[in-house]
mmCIF file of C-alpha atoms in Angstrom:
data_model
loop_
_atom_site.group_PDB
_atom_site.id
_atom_site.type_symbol
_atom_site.label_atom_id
_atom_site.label_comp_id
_atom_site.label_asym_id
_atom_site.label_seq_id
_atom_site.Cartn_x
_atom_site.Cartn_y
_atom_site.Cartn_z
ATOM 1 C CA UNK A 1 -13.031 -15.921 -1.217
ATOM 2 C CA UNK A 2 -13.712 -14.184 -4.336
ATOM 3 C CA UNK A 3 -16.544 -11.598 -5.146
ATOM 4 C CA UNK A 4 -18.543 -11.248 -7.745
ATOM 5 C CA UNK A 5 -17.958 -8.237 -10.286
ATOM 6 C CA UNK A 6 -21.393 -6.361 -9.131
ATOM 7 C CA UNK A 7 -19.994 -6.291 -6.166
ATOM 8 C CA UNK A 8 -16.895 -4.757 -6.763
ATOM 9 C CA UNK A 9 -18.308 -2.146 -9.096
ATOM 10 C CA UNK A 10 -21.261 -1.632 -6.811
ATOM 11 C CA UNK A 11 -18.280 -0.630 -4.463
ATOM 12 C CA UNK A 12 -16.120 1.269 -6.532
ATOM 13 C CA UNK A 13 -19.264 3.801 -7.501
ATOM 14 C CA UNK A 14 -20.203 4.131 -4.017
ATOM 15 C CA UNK A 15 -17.142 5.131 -3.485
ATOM 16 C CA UNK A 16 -16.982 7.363 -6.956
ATOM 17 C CA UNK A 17 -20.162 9.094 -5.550
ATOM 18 C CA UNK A 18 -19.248 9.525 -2.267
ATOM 19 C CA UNK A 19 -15.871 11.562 -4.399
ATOM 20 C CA UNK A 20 -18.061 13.579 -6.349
ATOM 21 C CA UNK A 21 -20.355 14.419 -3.220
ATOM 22 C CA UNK A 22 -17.581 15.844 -1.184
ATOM 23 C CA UNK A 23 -16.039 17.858 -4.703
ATOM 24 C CA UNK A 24 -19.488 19.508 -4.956
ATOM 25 C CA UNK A 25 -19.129 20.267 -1.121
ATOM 26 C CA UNK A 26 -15.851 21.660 -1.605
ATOM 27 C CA UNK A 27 -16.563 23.660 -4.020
ATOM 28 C CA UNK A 28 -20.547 25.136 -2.756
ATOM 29 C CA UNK A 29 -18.589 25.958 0.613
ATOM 30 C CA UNK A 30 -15.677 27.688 -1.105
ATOM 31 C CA UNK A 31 -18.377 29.727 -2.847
ATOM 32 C CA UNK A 32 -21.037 30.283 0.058
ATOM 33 C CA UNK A 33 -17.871 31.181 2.365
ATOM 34 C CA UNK A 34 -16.298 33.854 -0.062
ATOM 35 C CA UNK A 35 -19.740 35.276 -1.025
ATOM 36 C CA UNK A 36 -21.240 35.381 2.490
ATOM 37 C CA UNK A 37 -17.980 35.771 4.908
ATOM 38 C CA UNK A 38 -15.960 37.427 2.303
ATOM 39 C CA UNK A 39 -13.170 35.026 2.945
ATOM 40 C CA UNK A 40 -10.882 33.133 0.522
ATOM 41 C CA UNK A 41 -10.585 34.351 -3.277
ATOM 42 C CA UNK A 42 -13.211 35.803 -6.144
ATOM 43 C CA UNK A 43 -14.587 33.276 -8.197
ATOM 44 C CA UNK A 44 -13.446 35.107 -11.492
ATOM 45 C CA UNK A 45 -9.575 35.913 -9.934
ATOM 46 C CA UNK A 46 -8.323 32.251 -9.829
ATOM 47 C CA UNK A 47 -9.807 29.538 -11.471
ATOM 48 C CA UNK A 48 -10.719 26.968 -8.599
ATOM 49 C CA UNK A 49 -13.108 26.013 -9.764
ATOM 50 C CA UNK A 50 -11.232 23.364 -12.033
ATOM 51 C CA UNK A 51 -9.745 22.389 -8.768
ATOM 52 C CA UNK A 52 -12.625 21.345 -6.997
ATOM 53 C CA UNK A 53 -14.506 19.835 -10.358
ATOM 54 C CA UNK A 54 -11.975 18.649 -12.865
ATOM 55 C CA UNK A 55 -8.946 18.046 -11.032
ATOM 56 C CA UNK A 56 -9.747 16.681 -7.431
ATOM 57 C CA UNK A 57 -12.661 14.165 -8.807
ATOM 58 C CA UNK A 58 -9.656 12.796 -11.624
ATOM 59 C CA UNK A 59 -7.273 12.299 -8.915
ATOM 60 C CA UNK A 60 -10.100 11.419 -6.372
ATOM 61 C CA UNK A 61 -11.513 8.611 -8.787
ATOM 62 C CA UNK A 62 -7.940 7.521 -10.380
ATOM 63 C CA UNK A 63 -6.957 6.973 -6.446
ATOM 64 C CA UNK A 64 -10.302 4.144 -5.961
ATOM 65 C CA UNK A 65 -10.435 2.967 -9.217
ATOM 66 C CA UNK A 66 -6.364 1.986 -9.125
ATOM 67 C CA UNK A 67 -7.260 -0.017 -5.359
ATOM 68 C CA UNK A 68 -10.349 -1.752 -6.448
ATOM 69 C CA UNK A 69 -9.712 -5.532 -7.307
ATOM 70 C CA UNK A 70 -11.382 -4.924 -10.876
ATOM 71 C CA UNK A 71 -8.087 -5.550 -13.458
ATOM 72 C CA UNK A 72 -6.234 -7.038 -11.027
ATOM 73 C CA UNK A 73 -4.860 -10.036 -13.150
ATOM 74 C CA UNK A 74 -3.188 -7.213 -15.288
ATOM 75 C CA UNK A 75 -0.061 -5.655 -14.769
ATOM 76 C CA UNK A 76 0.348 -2.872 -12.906
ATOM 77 C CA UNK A 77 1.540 -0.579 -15.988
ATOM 78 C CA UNK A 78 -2.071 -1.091 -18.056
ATOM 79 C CA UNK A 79 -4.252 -0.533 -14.674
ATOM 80 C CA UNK A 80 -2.424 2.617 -13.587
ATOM 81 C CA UNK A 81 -3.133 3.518 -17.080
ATOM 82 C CA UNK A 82 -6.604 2.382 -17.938
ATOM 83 C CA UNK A 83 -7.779 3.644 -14.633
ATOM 84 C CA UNK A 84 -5.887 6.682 -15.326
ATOM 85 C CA UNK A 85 -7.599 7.557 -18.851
ATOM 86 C CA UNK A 86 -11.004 6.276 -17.653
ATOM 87 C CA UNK A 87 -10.753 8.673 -14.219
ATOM 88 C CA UNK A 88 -9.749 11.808 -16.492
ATOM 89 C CA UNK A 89 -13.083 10.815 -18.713
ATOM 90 C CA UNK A 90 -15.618 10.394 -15.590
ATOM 91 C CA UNK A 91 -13.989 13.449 -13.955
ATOM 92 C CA UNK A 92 -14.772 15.724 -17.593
ATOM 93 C CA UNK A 93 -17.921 14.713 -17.831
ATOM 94 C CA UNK A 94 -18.729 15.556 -13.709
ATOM 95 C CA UNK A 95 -17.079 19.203 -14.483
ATOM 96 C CA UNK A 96 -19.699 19.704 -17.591
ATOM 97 C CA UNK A 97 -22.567 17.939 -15.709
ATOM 98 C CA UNK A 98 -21.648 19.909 -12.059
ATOM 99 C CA UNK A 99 -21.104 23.357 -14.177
ATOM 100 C CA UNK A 100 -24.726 22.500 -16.062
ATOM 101 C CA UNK A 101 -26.500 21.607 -12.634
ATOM 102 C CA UNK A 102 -24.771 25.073 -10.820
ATOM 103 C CA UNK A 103 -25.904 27.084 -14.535
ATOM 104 C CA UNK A 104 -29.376 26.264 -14.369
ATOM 105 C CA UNK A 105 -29.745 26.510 -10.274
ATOM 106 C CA UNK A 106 -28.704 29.909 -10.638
ATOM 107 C CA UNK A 107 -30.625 30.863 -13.997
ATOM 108 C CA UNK A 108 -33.559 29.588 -12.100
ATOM 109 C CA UNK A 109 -32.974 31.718 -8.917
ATOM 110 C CA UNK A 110 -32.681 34.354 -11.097
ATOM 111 C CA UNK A 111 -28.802 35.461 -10.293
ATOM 112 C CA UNK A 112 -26.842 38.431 -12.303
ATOM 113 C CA UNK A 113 -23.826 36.468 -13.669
ATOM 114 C CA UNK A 114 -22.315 39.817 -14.998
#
């Protein structure tokens, strides 16, 4: 049986959201828990913040995009590839559209940055 390519792409970004859902997660929690139960480490000490929005989502969305059927007549060389270089774009522009959406929340709540 074969699908139809909406299909398969409908599938992939559910999947791609579902990724970029459970980064932001990650990363709010890591946040809420060090600010509130003063566990874990200060925002400005170690940068994970590029773990949780640059470098999870890339190897979060390389991972689906690599198992979905889409390229699948090609060899495995130019999908690992392709998939690779189009997961590192999607996951720069989440990390500059997650740090703009955090940026204006808290400019609009009115929080002391320094």
């Amino acid at each position: 049986m074969t699908r139809t390519l909406p299909a398969m792409l409908w599938t992939l970004l559910a999947r791609l959201l579902w990724v970029s859902l459970g980064c932001w997660l990650l990363f709010v929690s890591e946040r809420f828990a060090y600010n509130v139960f003063d566990l874990g480490v200060a925002y400005h000490k170690r940068p994970t913040m590029f773990l949780w929005l640059l470098f999870l989502p890339w190897l979060c969305y390389w991972f689906f995009a690599v198992r979905s059927p889409l390229l699948a007549s090609r060899r495995r060389a130019v999908r690992v590839t392709t998939f690779g270089v189009a997961a590192f774009v999607m996951a720069v522009g989440f990390f500059y559209a997650s740090v703009m959406v955090f940026w204006t929340v808290a400019k609009w709540s009115g929080v002391q940055f320094w």
